[in-house]
Short mmCIF file of C-alpha atoms in Angstrom, two decimals:
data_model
loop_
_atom_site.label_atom_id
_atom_site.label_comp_id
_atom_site.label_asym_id
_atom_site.label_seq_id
_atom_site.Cartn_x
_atom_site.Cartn_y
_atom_site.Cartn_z
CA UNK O 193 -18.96 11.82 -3.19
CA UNK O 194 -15.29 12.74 -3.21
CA UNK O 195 -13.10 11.80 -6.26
CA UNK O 196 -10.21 12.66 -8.16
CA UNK O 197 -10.97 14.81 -11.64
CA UNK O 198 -8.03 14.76 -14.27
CA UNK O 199 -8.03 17.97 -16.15
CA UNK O 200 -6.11 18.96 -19.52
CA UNK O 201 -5.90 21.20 -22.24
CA UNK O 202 -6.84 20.14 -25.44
CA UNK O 203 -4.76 21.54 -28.19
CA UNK O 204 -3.89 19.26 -30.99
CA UNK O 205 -0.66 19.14 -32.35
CA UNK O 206 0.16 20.75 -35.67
CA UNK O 207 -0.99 18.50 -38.67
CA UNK O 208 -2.73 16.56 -36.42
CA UNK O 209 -6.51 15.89 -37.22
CA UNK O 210 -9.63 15.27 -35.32
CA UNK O 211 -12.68 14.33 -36.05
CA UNK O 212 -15.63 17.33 -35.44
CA UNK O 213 -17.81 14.54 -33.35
CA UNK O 214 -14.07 13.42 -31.21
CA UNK O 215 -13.68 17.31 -30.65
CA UNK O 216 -17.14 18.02 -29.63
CA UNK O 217 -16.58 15.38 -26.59
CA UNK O 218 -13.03 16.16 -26.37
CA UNK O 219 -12.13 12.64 -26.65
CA UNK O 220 -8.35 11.76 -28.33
CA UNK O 221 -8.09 8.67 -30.19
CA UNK O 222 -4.03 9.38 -28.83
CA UNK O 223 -3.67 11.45 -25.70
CA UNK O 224 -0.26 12.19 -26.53
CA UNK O 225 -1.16 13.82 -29.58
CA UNK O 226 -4.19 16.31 -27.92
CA UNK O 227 -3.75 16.86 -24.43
CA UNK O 228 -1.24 19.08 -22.80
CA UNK O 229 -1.02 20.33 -19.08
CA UNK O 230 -2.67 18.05 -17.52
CA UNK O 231 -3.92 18.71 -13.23
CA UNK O 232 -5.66 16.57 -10.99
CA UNK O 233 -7.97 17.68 -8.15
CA UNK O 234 -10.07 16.16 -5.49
CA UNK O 235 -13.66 17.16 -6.05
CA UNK O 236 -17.10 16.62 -4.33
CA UNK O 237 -18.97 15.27 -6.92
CA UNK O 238 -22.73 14.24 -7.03
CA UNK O 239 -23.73 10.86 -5.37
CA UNK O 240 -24.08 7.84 -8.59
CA UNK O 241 -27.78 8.14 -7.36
CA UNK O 242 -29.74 5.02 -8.95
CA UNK O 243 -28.61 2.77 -11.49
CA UNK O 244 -29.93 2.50 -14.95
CA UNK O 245 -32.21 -0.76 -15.61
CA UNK O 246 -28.86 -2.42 -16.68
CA UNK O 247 -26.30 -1.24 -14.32
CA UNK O 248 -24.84 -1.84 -11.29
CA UNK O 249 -23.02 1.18 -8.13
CA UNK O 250 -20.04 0.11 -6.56
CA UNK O 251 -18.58 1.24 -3.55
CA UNK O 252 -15.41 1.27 -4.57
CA UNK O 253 -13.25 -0.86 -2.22
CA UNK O 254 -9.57 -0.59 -4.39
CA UNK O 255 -8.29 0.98 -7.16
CA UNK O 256 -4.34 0.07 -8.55
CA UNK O 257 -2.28 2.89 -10.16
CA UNK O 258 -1.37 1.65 -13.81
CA UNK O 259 1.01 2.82 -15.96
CA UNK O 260 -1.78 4.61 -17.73
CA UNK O 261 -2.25 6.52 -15.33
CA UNK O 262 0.93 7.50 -15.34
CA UNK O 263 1.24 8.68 -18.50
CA UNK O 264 -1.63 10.79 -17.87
CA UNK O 265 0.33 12.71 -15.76
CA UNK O 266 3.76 12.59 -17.36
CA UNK O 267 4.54 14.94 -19.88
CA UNK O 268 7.08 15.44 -22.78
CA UNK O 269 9.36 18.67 -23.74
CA UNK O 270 6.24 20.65 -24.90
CA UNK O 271 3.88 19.22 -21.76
CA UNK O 272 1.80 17.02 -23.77
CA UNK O 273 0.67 13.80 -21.94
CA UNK O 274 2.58 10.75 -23.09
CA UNK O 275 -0.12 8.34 -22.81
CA UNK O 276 -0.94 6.93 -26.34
CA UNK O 277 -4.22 5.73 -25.81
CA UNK O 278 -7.81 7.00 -25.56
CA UNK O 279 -8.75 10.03 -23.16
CA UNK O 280 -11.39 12.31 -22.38
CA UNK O 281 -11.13 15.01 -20.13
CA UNK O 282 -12.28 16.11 -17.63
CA UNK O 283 -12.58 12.59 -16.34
CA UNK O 284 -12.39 10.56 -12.85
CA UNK O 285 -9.72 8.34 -13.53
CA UNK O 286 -8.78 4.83 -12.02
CA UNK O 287 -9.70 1.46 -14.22
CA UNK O 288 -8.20 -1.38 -11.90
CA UNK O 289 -10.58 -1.11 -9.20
CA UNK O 290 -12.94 -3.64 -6.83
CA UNK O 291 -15.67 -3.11 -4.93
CA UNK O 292 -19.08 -3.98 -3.55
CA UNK O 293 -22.58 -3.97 -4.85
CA UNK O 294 -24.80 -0.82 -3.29
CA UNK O 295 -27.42 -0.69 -5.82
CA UNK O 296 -28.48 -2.99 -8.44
CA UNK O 297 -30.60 -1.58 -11.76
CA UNK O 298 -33.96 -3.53 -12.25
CA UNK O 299 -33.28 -5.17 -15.41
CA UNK O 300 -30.12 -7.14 -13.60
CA UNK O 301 -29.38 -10.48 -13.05
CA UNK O 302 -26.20 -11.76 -11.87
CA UNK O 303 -25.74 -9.48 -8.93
CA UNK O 304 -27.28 -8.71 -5.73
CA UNK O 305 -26.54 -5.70 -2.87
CA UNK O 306 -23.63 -6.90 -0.95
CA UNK O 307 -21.62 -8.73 -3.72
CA UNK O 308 -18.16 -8.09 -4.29
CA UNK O 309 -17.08 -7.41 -7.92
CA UNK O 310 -14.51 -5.89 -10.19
CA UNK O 311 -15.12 -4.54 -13.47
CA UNK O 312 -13.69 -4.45 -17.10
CA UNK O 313 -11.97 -1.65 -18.01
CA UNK O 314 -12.52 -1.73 -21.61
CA UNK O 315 -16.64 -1.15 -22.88
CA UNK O 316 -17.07 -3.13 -25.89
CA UNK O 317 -20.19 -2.75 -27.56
CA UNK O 318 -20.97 -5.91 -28.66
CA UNK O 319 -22.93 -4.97 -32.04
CA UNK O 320 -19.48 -3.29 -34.30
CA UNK O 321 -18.19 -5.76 -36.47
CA UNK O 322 -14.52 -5.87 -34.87
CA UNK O 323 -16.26 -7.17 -31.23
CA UNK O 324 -18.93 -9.54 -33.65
CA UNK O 325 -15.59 -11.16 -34.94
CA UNK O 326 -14.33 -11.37 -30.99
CA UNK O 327 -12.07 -8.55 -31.28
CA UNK O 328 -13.72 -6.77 -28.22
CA UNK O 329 -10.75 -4.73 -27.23
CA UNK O 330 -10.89 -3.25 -30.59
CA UNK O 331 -14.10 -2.17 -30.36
CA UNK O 332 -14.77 0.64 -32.74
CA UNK O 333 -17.03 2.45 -30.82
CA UNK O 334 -15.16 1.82 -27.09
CA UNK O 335 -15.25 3.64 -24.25
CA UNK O 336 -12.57 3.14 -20.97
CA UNK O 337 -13.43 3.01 -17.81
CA UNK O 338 -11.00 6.00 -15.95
CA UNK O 339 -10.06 6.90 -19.53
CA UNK O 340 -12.85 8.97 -21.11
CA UNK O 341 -15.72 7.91 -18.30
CA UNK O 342 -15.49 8.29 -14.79
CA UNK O 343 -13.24 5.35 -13.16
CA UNK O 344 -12.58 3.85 -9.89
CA UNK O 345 -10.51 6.91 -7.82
CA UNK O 346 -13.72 7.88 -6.29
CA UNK O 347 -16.04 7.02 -3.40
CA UNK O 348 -18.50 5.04 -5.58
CA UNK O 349 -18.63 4.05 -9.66
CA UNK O 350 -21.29 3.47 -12.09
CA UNK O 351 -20.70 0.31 -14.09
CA UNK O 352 -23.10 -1.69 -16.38
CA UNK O 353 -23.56 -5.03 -15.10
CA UNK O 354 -22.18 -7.12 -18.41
CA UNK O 355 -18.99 -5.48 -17.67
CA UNK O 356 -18.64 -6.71 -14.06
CA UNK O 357 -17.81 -10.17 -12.44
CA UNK O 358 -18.15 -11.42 -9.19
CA UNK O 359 -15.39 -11.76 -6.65
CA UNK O 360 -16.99 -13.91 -4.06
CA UNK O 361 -15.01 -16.88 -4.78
CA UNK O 362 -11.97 -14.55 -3.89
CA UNK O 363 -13.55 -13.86 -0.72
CA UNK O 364 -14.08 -17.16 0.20
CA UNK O 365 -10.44 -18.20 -0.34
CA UNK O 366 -8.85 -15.22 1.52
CA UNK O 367 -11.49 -14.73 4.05
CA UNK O 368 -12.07 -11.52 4.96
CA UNK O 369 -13.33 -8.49 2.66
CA UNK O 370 -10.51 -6.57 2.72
CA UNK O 371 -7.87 -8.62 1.49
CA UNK O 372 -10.13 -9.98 -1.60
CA UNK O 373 -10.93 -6.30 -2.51
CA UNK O 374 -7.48 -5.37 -2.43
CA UNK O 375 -6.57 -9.11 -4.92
CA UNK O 376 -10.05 -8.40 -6.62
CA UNK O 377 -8.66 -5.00 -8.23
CA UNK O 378 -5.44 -6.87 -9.41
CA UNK O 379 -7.75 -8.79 -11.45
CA UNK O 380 -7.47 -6.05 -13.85
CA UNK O 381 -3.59 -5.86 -14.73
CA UNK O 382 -3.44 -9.81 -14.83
CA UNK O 383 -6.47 -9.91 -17.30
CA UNK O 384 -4.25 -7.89 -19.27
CA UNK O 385 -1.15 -10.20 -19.06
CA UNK O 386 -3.58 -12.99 -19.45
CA UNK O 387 -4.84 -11.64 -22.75
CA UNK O 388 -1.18 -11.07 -24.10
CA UNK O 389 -0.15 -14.70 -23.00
CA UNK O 390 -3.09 -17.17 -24.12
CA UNK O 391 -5.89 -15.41 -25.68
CA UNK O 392 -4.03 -13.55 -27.94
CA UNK O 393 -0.81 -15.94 -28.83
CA UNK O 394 -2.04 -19.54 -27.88
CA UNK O 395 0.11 -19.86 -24.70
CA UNK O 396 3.33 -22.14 -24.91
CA UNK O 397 3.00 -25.81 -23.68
CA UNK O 398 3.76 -26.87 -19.91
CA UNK O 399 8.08 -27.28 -19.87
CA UNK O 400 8.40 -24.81 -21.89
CA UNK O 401 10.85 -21.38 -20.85
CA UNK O 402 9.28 -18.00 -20.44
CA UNK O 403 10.98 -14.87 -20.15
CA UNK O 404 9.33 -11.52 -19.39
CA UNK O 405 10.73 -8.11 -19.94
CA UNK O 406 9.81 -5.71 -17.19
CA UNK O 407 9.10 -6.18 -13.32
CA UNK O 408 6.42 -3.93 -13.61
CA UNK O 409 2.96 -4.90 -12.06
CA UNK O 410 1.94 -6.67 -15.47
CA UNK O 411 5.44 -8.03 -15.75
CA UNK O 412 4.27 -9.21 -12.19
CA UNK O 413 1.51 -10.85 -13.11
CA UNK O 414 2.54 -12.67 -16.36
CA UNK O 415 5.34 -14.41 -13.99
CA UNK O 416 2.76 -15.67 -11.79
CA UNK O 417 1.29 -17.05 -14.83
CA UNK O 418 3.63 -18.30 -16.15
CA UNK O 419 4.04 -20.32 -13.27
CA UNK O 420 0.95 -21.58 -12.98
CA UNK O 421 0.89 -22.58 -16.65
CA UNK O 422 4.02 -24.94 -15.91
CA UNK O 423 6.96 -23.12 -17.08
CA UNK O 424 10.22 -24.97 -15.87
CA UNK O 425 12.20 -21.89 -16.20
CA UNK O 426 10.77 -18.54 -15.67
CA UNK O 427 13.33 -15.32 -16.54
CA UNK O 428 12.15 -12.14 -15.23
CA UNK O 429 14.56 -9.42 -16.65
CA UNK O 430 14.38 -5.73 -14.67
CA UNK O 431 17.01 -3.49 -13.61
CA UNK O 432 15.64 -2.42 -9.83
CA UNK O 433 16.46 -5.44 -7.35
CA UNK O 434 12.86 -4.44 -5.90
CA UNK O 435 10.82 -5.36 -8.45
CA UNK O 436 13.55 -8.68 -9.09
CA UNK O 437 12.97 -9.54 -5.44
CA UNK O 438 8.81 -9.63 -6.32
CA UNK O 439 9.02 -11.70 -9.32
CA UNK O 440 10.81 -13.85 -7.55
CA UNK O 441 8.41 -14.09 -4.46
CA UNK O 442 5.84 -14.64 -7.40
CA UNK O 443 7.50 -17.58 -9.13
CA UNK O 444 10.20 -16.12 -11.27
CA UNK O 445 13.48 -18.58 -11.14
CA UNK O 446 15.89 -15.98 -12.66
CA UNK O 447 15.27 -12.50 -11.50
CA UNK O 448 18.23 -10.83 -13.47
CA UNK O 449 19.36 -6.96 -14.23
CA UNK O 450 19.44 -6.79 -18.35
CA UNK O 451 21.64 -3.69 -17.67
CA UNK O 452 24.22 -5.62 -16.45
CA UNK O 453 23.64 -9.03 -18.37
CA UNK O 454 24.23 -10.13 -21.96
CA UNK O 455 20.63 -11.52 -22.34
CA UNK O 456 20.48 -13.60 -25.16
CA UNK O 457 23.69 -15.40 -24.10
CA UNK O 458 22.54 -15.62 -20.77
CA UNK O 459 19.00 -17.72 -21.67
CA UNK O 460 20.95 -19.78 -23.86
CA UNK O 461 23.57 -20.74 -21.35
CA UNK O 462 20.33 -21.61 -18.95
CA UNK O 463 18.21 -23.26 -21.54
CA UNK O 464 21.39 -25.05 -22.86
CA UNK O 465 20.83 -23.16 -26.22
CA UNK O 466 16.94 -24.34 -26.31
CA UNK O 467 15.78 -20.42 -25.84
CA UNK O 468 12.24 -19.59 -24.37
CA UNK O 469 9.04 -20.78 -25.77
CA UNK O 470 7.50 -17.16 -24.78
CA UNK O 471 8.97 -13.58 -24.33
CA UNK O 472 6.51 -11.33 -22.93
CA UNK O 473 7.22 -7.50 -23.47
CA UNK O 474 5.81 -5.38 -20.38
CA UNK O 475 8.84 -3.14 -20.21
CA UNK O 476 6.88 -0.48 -22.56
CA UNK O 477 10.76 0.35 -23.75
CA UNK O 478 10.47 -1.23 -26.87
CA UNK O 479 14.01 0.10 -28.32
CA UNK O 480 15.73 -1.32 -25.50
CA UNK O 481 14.46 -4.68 -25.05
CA UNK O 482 13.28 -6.12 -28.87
CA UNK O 483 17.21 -7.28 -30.07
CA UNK O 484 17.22 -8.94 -26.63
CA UNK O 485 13.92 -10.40 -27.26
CA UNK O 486 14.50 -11.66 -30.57
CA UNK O 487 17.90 -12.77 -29.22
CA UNK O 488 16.21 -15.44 -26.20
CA UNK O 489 13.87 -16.91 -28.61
CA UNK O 490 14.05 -20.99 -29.24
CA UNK O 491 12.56 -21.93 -32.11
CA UNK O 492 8.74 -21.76 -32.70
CA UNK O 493 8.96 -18.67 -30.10
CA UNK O 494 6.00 -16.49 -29.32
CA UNK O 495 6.69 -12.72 -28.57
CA UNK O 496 3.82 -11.27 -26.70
CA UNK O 497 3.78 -7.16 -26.97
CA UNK O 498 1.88 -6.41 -23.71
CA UNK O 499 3.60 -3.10 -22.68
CA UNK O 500 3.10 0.07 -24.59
CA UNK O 501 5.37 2.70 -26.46
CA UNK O 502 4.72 4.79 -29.34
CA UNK O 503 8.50 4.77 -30.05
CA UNK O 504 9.28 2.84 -33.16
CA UNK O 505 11.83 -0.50 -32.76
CA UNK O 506 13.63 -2.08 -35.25
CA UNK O 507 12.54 -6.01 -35.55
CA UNK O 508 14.80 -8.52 -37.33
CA UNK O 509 12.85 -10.37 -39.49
CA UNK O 510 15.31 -13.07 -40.74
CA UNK O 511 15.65 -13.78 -36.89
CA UNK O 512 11.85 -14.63 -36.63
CA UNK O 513 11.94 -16.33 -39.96
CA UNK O 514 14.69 -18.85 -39.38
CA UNK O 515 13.17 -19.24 -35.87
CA UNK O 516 9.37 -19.67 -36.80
CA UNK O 517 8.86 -17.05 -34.15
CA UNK O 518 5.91 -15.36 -34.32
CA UNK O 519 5.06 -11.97 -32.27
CA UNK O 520 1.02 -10.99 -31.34
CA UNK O 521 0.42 -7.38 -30.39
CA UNK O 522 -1.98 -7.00 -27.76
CA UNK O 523 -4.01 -4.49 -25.77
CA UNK O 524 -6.96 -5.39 -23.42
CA UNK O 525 -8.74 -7.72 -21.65
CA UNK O 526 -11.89 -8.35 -22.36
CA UNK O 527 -13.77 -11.29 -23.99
CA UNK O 528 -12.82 -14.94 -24.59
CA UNK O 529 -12.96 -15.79 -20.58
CA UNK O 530 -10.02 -13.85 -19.69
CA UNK O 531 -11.47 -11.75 -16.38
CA UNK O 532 -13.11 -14.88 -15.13
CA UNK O 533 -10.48 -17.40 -16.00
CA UNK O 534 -8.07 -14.93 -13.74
CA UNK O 535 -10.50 -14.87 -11.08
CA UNK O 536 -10.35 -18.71 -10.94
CA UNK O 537 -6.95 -18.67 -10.64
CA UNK O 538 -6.83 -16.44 -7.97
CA UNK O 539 -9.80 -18.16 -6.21
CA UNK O 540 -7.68 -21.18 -6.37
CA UNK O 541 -4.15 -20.18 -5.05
CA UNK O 542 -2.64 -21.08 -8.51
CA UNK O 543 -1.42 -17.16 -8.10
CA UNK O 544 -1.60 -15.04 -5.46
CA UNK O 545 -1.06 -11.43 -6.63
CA UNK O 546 -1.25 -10.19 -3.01
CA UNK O 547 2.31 -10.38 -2.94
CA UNK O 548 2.81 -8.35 -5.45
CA UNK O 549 1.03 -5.11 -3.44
CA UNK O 550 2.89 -2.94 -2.18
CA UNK O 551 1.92 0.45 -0.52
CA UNK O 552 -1.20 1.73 0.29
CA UNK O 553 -2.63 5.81 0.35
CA UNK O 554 -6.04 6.93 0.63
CA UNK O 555 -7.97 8.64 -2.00
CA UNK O 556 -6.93 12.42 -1.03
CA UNK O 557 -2.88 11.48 -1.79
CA UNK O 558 -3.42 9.85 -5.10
CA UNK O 559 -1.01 12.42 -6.88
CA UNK O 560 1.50 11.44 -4.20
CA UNK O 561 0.87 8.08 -4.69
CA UNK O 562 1.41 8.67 -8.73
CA UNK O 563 4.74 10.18 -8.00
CA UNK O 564 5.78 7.26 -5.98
CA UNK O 565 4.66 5.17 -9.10
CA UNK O 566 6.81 6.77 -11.37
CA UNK O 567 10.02 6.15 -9.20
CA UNK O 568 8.49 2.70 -10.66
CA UNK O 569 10.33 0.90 -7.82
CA UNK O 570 7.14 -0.54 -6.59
CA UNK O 571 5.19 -3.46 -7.31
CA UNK O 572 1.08 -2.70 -7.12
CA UNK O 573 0.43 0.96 -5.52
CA UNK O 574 -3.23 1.05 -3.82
CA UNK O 575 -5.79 3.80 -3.73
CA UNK O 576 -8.28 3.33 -1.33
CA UNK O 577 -10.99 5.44 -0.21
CA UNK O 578 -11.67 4.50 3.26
CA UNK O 579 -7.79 3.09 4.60
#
């Protein structure tokens, strides 16, 4: 099968230590900190062949272009890879993919040949004591899907059942393959959002004000939330018109350029001084954004950190104090119903995240279709291996 291999070097920065076991499978607790130089190459791998009693093959119909995967290409001044997460190279990457059911293991259930599914990201274990206590996305022995095993930019993945959920409600609502695949791998980025907004921090109450920092395809999605969670007043602040332009087609009632705007004056001049009942970070520019974050709050405000950066931000405590703001960091999106409670959603029409696609390559161009992702002008970018 063809699929696209991220290489890197691994050479840990000075002072920085690893683990003999980590080094032995070259995977980095922080990318940043271990891999430099990193390539990507389309390879003929071996076919998945069969599954294992518990597993599932997916042709893989979709797979989105995160951030992530991004970073995995970026680099800094001395070429290391800025992503601050989990990697293991080499590795097939992709982790916001769809597809449909070519082979089921014996031991499996749920699924039959000819379903369409998406998958979790994130491989909890289920037996550690963070995922006993329902902290799945800090699983302490994890392993990511297109982060250190082989994701979704390939012909066909390997996934184990429990991490999978059907799609075929999606299908039903849009109709024709296709178009669910291409919603069903969105499923992904909004199960992220979704975790941020309402597993992690409780939600806000129906009337209340959100505002959400970055137009980015997460920033995306936790409009469309919002939304359908009854905001009255839904602030999406991002500097490229684009991306305004798609929050706005995806519920957003103020799609406004913080570059250009005083932001804490302007929510209180449109909340008449109430402030938002939610600010959700998905900027990933922490230093930039956290004064106006603190500065929107009403009182009883939730912060919600969904985007990442390994940067450092100054947080004014007194502000959160006075306020009785509280702020949940939050990675992930597994457990607590947040895959299938997305799904519903977007089996429903209560969001439609179609809108928020918006280019397509095939599988050959993916680093073309990274660059394009890091002019980060875009909505959702598509990989697909049959266009």
């Amino acid at each position: 099968m063809k699929a696209v291999v991220l290489n890197a070097e691994w050479a840990p920065r000075e002072g920085v230590t690893v683990k003999p076991e980590d080094e032995a499978r070259r995977w980095a607790v922080n990318a940043s900190q271990i891999y430099r130089n990193p390539s990507a190459s389309l390879e003929t791998l071996d076919d998945p062949g069969d599954p294992a009693p518990d597993e599932v093959i997916l042709k893989v119909g979709a797979c989105g272009i995160c951030g992530s995967d991004v970073h995995m290409f970026e680099t800094d001044e001395e070429d290391y890879v800025i992503l601050p997460y989990h990697l293991a190279t080499p590795v097939v990457t992709g982790h916001e993919f769809s597809g449909k059911v070519v082979a089921v293991g014996s031991d499996v259930r749920d699924f039959s040949e000819g379903d369409l599914v998406t998958a979790e990201e994130i491989q909890w274990c289920g037996e550690c004591e963070a995922c006993r206590g329902g902290y799945w996305n800090q699983c302490s022995f994890i392993e990511d899907l297109g982060f250190t095993i082989n994701g979704g930019f390939a012909e066909y993945v390997r996934v184990k059942a429990k991490y999978c959920w059907s799609l075929n409600d999606v299908l039903e609502r849009y109709g024709d393959e296709t178009t669910a695949l291409e919603v069903g791998a969105m499923s992904e980025p909004v199960s992220v959002a979704y975790e941020g907004m309402f597993t992690r921090s409780g939600g806000f109450l129906p009337g209340g004000a959100v505002a959400v920092f970055g137009g980015g395809p997460i920033g995306l999605a936790s409009v469309a939330l919002a939304k359908a969670a009854g905001a009255s007043k839904i602030f999406c602040f991002e500097p490229l018109e684009e991306r305004r332009g798609l929050a706005e087609k995806l519920g957003a009632t103020h799609g406004v350029d913080p570059t250009q705007t005083d932001v804490a004056e302007y929510v209180a001049e449109e909340t008449k001084g109430a402030g938002v009942s939610m600010a959700v970070e998905c900027s990933g520019n922490f230093p930039a954004v956290m004064q106006s974050i603190e500065g929107s709050l009403g009182i009883g405000g939730k912060v919600a950190v969904v985007g990442m950066d390994p940067r450092p931000a100054t947080l004014n405590f007194i502000d959160h104090q006075l306020k009785a703001a509280s702020v949940y960091g939050t990675v992930g999106h597994s457990g607590s119903w947040d895959f299938p409670n997305v799904i519903k959603l977007m089996a429903s029409g209560q969001i439609d995240m179609h809108h928020a696609i918006t280019r397509r390559f095939p599988l050959a161009d993916l680093v073309e279709a990274v660059d394009e992702t890091k002019t980060r002008v875009d909505g959702k970018i598509l990989v697909k291996p049959v266009m």
